[in-house]
C-alpha positions as MATLAB code, in Angstrom:
seq = 'MDFSNLVQTVLIYALPVLFAITVHEAAHGYAARYFGDNTAAMLGRITLNPFKHIDPVGTILMPLLLYFATSGAFLFGYAKPVPVQFGRLRNPKRDMVWVALAGPASNFAQALLWAALLMVLSRLQTEERFFLEMARAGILVNLVMWAFNLFPLPPLDGGRILVGLLPWKWAHMVSRIEPFGFFIVMALVMLGTVGAVWLRPLMALGYGSIKLLLMPLAALLS';
ca = [
      -0.007    0.015    0.008;
       1.334    3.438   -1.073;
       1.810    5.408    2.221;
       1.665    8.781    0.450;
      -1.802    7.718   -1.006;
      -2.985    6.743    2.426;
      -1.953   10.116    3.928;
      -3.655   11.969    1.104;
      -6.861    9.908    1.561;
      -6.947   10.507    5.254;
      -6.485   14.256    4.788;
      -9.298   14.422    2.092;
     -11.714   12.462    4.300;
     -10.698   13.898    7.737;
     -12.752   17.166    7.686;
     -15.947   15.631    6.066;
     -15.887   12.694    8.499;
     -15.417   14.982   11.594;
     -18.279   17.257   10.414;
     -20.376   14.267    9.547;
     -20.171   12.510   13.041;
     -20.087   15.730   14.994;
     -23.196   17.396   13.500;
     -24.954   13.912   13.537;
     -24.585   13.494   17.158;
     -25.142   17.066   18.119;
     -28.424   16.976   16.087;
     -29.627   14.122   18.258;
     -28.943   16.153   21.355;
     -30.577   19.307   19.992;
     -33.664   17.358   19.051;
     -33.857   15.591   22.407;
     -33.631   18.866   24.274;
     -36.312   20.381   22.002;
     -38.711   17.471   22.822;
     -38.035   17.560   26.554;
     -34.885   15.582   27.437;
     -32.014   17.675   28.705;
     -29.593   14.744   29.377;
     -27.177   15.466   26.534;
     -27.144   19.206   27.289;
     -26.301   18.517   30.974;
     -23.455   16.204   29.838;
     -22.059   18.800   27.509;
     -22.772   16.663   24.396;
     -24.794   19.289   22.477;
     -21.632   20.775   20.905;
     -19.879   20.947   17.606;
     -16.634   20.152   19.342;
     -15.612   16.837   17.635;
     -13.522   15.669   20.495;
     -16.703   15.327   22.628;
     -18.073   12.830   20.079;
     -15.049   10.912   18.988;
     -14.623    7.325   20.265;
     -11.007    6.327   20.139;
     -11.785    2.808   18.996;
     -14.868    3.386   16.841;
     -13.837    6.642   15.190;
     -10.096    6.182   14.765;
      -8.637    2.711   15.394;
     -11.367    0.519   13.848;
     -11.572    2.494   10.473;
      -7.797    2.529   10.221;
      -7.409   -1.149   10.863;
     -10.213   -2.023    8.396;
      -8.697    0.284    5.878;
      -5.278   -1.568    6.075;
      -6.955   -5.020    6.381;
      -9.103   -4.685    3.330;
      -6.988   -2.209    1.233;
      -9.703    0.368    1.519;
     -12.498   -1.932    0.311;
     -14.554   -1.930    3.507;
     -14.665    0.754    6.295;
     -16.791    1.056    9.240;
     -16.763    3.230   12.339;
     -18.847    4.928   14.919;
     -18.972    7.798   17.322;
     -19.902    8.020   21.003;
     -23.712    7.973   20.960;
     -25.447   10.960   22.509;
     -27.306    9.882   25.639;
     -31.065   10.212   25.285;
     -33.591    9.224   27.978;
     -36.662    8.617   25.915;
     -38.816    8.521   28.956;
     -38.127   12.153   29.559;
     -39.500   13.205   26.189;
     -42.859   14.844   26.240;
     -44.390   12.083   24.072;
     -41.769    9.354   24.177;
     -43.140    7.114   21.399;
     -43.762    9.964   18.961;
     -40.810   12.193   19.846;
     -38.210    9.391   19.635;
     -38.907    9.287   15.950;
     -37.906   12.913   15.577;
     -34.902   12.604   17.781;
     -33.653    9.482   15.857;
     -34.401   11.170   12.456;
     -32.401   14.277   13.391;
     -28.999   12.554   12.941;
     -29.577   11.100    9.436;
     -31.325   14.271    8.398;
     -28.220   16.315    9.410;
     -26.166   14.074    7.241;
     -28.355   14.535    4.214;
     -28.241   18.310    4.743;
     -24.428   18.140    4.851;
     -24.311   16.061    1.695;
     -26.419   18.690    0.010;
     -24.030   21.497    1.104;
     -20.930   19.573   -0.014;
     -22.615   18.949   -3.413;
     -23.447   22.682   -3.673;
     -19.733   23.520   -2.869;
     -18.543   21.011   -5.455;
     -20.861   22.558   -8.092;
     -19.591   26.036   -7.287;
     -15.957   24.975   -7.443;
     -16.576   23.189  -10.690;
     -18.286   26.228  -12.204;
     -15.333   28.389  -11.098;
     -13.032   25.826  -12.879;
     -11.046   25.338   -9.704;
      -7.923   23.278  -10.523;
      -7.070   22.368   -6.906;
      -7.791   18.620   -6.881;
      -7.679   18.492   -3.089;
     -10.781   20.640   -2.508;
     -12.686   18.927   -5.298;
     -11.966   15.552   -3.818;
     -12.851   16.696   -0.290;
     -16.217   17.968   -1.558;
     -16.807   14.548   -3.302;
     -15.771   12.862   -0.037;
     -18.265   15.012    1.863;
     -21.035   13.947   -0.276;
     -20.099   10.286   -0.146;
     -19.480   10.138    3.603;
     -22.716   11.814    4.575;
     -24.834    9.886    2.200;
     -23.354    6.588    3.528;
     -24.116    7.793    7.163;
     -27.554    8.923    6.103;
     -28.497    5.642    4.452;
     -26.747    3.270    6.860;
     -28.244    4.882    9.992;
     -31.733    4.574    8.489;
     -31.470    0.753    8.338;
     -34.496   -0.333   10.239;
     -32.920   -2.373   13.072;
     -32.163   -1.112   16.573;
     -29.817    0.306   17.858;
     -29.550    2.239   14.479;
     -31.623    5.362   14.079;
     -33.838    3.586   11.555;
     -34.623    0.974   14.143;
     -35.682    3.613   16.725;
     -37.783    5.293   14.076;
     -39.437    1.939   13.271;
     -40.183    1.363   17.030;
     -41.742    4.804   17.247;
     -44.008    4.240   14.191;
     -45.177    0.651   14.946;
     -48.089   -0.256   17.130;
     -47.047   -0.910   20.771;
     -47.121   -4.794   20.423;
     -44.859   -4.838   17.439;
     -42.735   -1.968   18.699;
     -41.951   -3.882   21.926;
     -40.949   -6.958   19.749;
     -38.660   -5.001   17.573;
     -37.113   -3.135   20.656;
     -36.120   -6.413   22.153;
     -33.695   -6.982   19.242;
     -31.547   -3.976   20.339;
     -29.013   -5.776   22.645;
     -28.148   -8.010   19.598;
     -28.814   -5.473   16.876;
     -25.197   -4.343   16.388;
     -24.005   -7.894   15.788;
     -26.892   -8.627   13.418;
     -26.165   -5.492   11.450;
     -22.451   -6.321   11.266;
     -23.252   -9.877   10.054;
     -25.512   -8.459    7.327;
     -22.833   -5.912    6.398;
     -20.232   -8.579    5.990;
     -22.580  -10.766    3.967;
     -23.077   -7.939    1.661;
     -26.864   -7.825    2.440;
     -26.975   -4.306    3.730;
     -25.047   -2.943    0.773;
     -27.094   -4.725   -1.890;
     -30.527   -4.444   -0.416;
     -30.271   -1.110    1.467;
     -27.284    1.100    0.927;
     -26.957    1.099   -2.833;
     -30.648    1.672   -3.641;
     -30.984    4.355   -0.841;
     -27.760    6.149   -1.938;
     -28.895    6.193   -5.490;
     -32.117    7.887   -4.322;
     -29.958   10.262   -2.222;
     -27.782   11.264   -5.209;
     -30.891   11.784   -7.448;
     -32.576   13.906   -4.769;
     -29.589   16.028   -4.352;
     -29.224   16.565   -8.080;
     -32.900   17.601   -8.271;
     -32.685   19.944   -5.211;
     -29.619   21.677   -6.686;
     -31.155   22.279  -10.118;
     -31.961   25.869   -9.269;
     -28.313   26.484   -8.194;
     -27.100   24.739  -11.403;
     -29.306   27.012  -13.530;
     -28.095   30.092  -11.591;
     -24.473   29.167  -12.249;
     -24.844   28.177  -15.831;
];
């Protein structure tokens, strides 16, 4: 593996990844506080300081090890989840949907902003490859986080959204999966099921939606 290429890749992805995980976790905290749970605020987790959200193993060590082990073919990582006490929300079952949705929604918004930046840089005929690649990385990282976190299995955000939307009987059954959910998701990722059935279709939808939303900007810049 070319060490210089590795360093360049890390530098290109570093800022988009830090923004993606920081805003994602902070968004959960903001939403929880808005709907009545002040736990994250009291613990200082409603912040855009990335060091408050970085998990040494999940955010740094695991992605680097996987990058070396698979030559960049497979990457996975996670941040420290923002603590939310759903029982403190004004309407726990309904409000947990909005709290869970806030994280992925923030990633889609960031992907849209990175795409707008890329469009502006391209129209300005910027020749600095580093910034163009960083903008592309920002789109990719955030769309992956958006799509992956919406996978409908606890403890992912999509699983919590599903629990909030289902009738009580079914919601209780799905919530009981949560202690094993991480291992189930990882198994499905390794088998390629999540990528084929969920990530690729949803990311295609995400790219198409961003292109549609940026049509006014494209017309303005043309």
